[in-house]
């Protein structure tokens, strides 16, 4: 076993022991030594291989661990773990068959799949779960509480035993949300936030962000969903993180005051709530309120003075360029919390504090009123609630194709991240990550994407566009996503794409699979066969492996997330979709009606269909061979054209990534030649020339690679290659420029307008304000109370319309038509603007004008009329008349009692206005209430 894999196993052993496992060799097995025993190198049934670790809990097999050396990508190992889980000899005791708990680990990075979940999906975990946790998950009585539900049978179920539903299964069967109880009533925005969050959790999205304006009830919303997740979804413990002690006390008070919508108990009477002011966690508490600095100290095993809780954490993280990393703490296992809610999330996601959030195996829910790009990036752009702000394609031997273009800002122009933001840096050899705060602006070009820089939101926005548009734009008659093949730039890029695709679709591991040369476990050929003949995977992500020659007839969507310069290579990649297939065969992997392949769709995310290409053949013909092996072969005298061609292209590619200082080191070691010159010399030596004899051609090749016989140069090249890091830009928010983005916005606005006008027509005889406005002119005045009742009806579910949202919808349509009929779109809306909106929707007016402007225009016309009839006013009278008009603009009318309030009371109120206008005052009020609101 090589040193890297040996080191990985040593680290895995350490983590297992820290989590309470007895790690044993098979020959020295003692299943009674501890509740959890991890047996190394366990031989399974024939054809299933040897499990690196077999996990026993309470004397019965429960899971496996597949160990890989540091730097290995783990999603490609999942099939190997599954095979292990299926290979336990029948004579041995097991909790379930196949074994439910699957880990893949390098010691630095660990993935875990809970086979008890519906649609099991791997997730990253900081370390291993404790044996008693796995035992609890397997216990029929776990978790305690109400709302126990039954679900559909799962592949992991055993007919003889009944196991509790997991958190994911239970959250998918939550009872309806109670919106009114006792003296409590959830606001529409709170209802939407809770429902959207529960939908996000049901899709197994690991992170979610709730943005609600200050004063809109964020904490009450949080307590409401926390109560439901404990009561009905079986969340064992929730961590409520704040950044100051007083915010913790305030939160505790609100928890104490919260009355259950189910049984009228106070929250604290039903569930224990602990406000941590020391480092002692109450294991019986269901909610722990804690400052993030205290939890950090607890994980580090340090005491924190109580007064330190009172200091805000904002900007503290900027003092730590390289924060002290958190290690596994047995006193706080990773499964301590099922849910982490971080209040004012924009302050708790930076490198020092994000370690706390990412340590626990928990769903992360952020609450904030003021998110920034960093916040959106940390929560995977999964904004489940944005209060006040609204959001995929003639002989009959081949089928033709259409091109569906997705163009985004980052893909087209790259991005610039301003100084001060935090990015992440991925070390490619080990896949270890570190945080990096920018001292200067960080700018990158589109060509650097997924080579030296990865922007998760650029991948995410493409994934979402495909998710949201494939049915409406590409295959409107289909119910199931057609088989889809995605071309990525490299293995790291493919790894990121797989994870984001699964998350955005809310599906399990089998939904999207990586099929590259680095996929281990199942042979790539077996994965390709499954893609071709089985329902899963629906999406295959590859680099080059399925690019040429592979016959996968069901493919109907080919997604290019990498560019290709070679015309022939591009045509071969396109060819993955051109094959015809019989309808019955297609339905075998793509069930449903209207299933017939008469074309395929290229989803071009990088402009590959628009760029000029050459007819050059791909030079790197040994893609599956590591550079170290190629250089070793050359040093031993191999000058085969395929080998040297691959060496040349890789040296040229590496040279493009080097700094001037690194190039100087190469030149010094290579006797005056740089990597570019070495590459060019090899290419020239490979060029067939008629004036060269075979002996001369071979001599030219050997001379071209002579510098590579130097071991020091080879070591330097490999060192420089492995030193290369991948910057992960989690800050930049990408935006769709094409794929119908503008059209989609227009359609959304059109939908709001049509729904609003239909609502008015439908309720014209039921809502008093609409009755009055429909029947104008009328002697019945429209009152402020009537208008408020209409606004309440519009803001009620399912529409949740506000005056601002309706106005912006009309403005968007008006802008697309270029008519200029909607005015004041950028101004703050007030309730009386609803009058203008209704009149415009009823087509009583040709322009949409803010109500105050309409009143002001009517006021000017009234004044002109008075002056025309010889009537004049003093400056003081004019002030009173102007303020009366402004009052009508905000309140629809004016009455005598209104003069007792500001601003009138500051000028003498009703008495003074009587002195100024005398017996004319009632007439003026009557005329204003009639003429100004007309």
CSV table of C-alpha atoms in Angstrom, one decimal, residues 239-244 289-299 304 309 311-314 340 342-343 345 347-350 352-357:
chain,number,residue,atom,x,y,z
A,239,UNK,CA,-28.6,25.1,17.6
A,240,UNK,CA,-29.8,28.7,17.5
A,241,UNK,CA,-26.7,30.8,16.9
A,242,UNK,CA,-26.4,34.5,17.7
A,243,UNK,CA,-23.4,36.8,17.7
A,244,UNK,CA,-24.0,38.6,21.0
A,289,UNK,CA,-29.2,29.2,22.1
A,290,UNK,CA,-25.5,30.2,21.9
A,291,UNK,CA,-23.2,32.8,20.6
A,292,UNK,CA,-21.0,31.6,17.8
A,293,UNK,CA,-17.8,32.6,19.7
A,294,UNK,CA,-18.9,30.4,22.6
A,295,UNK,CA,-19.5,27.4,20.3
A,296,UNK,CA,-16.1,28.0,18.6
A,297,UNK,CA,-14.5,27.9,22.1
A,298,UNK,CA,-16.4,24.8,23.0
A,299,UNK,CA,-15.2,23.0,19.9
A,304,UNK,CA,-14.9,31.5,27.3
A,309,UNK,CA,-20.5,36.7,24.8
A,311,UNK,CA,-18.9,41.4,22.2
A,312,UNK,CA,-20.1,41.4,18.6
A,313,UNK,CA,-18.3,39.0,16.3
A,314,UNK,CA,-18.6,41.4,13.4
A,340,UNK,CA,-28.4,25.0,12.9
A,342,UNK,CA,-27.8,31.3,12.4
A,343,UNK,CA,-29.4,34.7,13.1
A,345,UNK,CA,-26.3,35.1,9.1
A,347,UNK,CA,-22.0,38.1,10.2
A,348,UNK,CA,-21.3,34.4,10.9
A,349,UNK,CA,-20.2,32.9,7.7
A,350,UNK,CA,-16.5,34.0,7.4
A,352,UNK,CA,-13.1,31.9,11.6
A,353,UNK,CA,-16.8,31.3,12.2
A,354,UNK,CA,-17.8,29.2,9.2
A,355,UNK,CA,-15.8,26.4,10.7
A,356,UNK,CA,-18.4,26.1,13.4
A,357,UNK,CA,-21.3,25.9,10.9
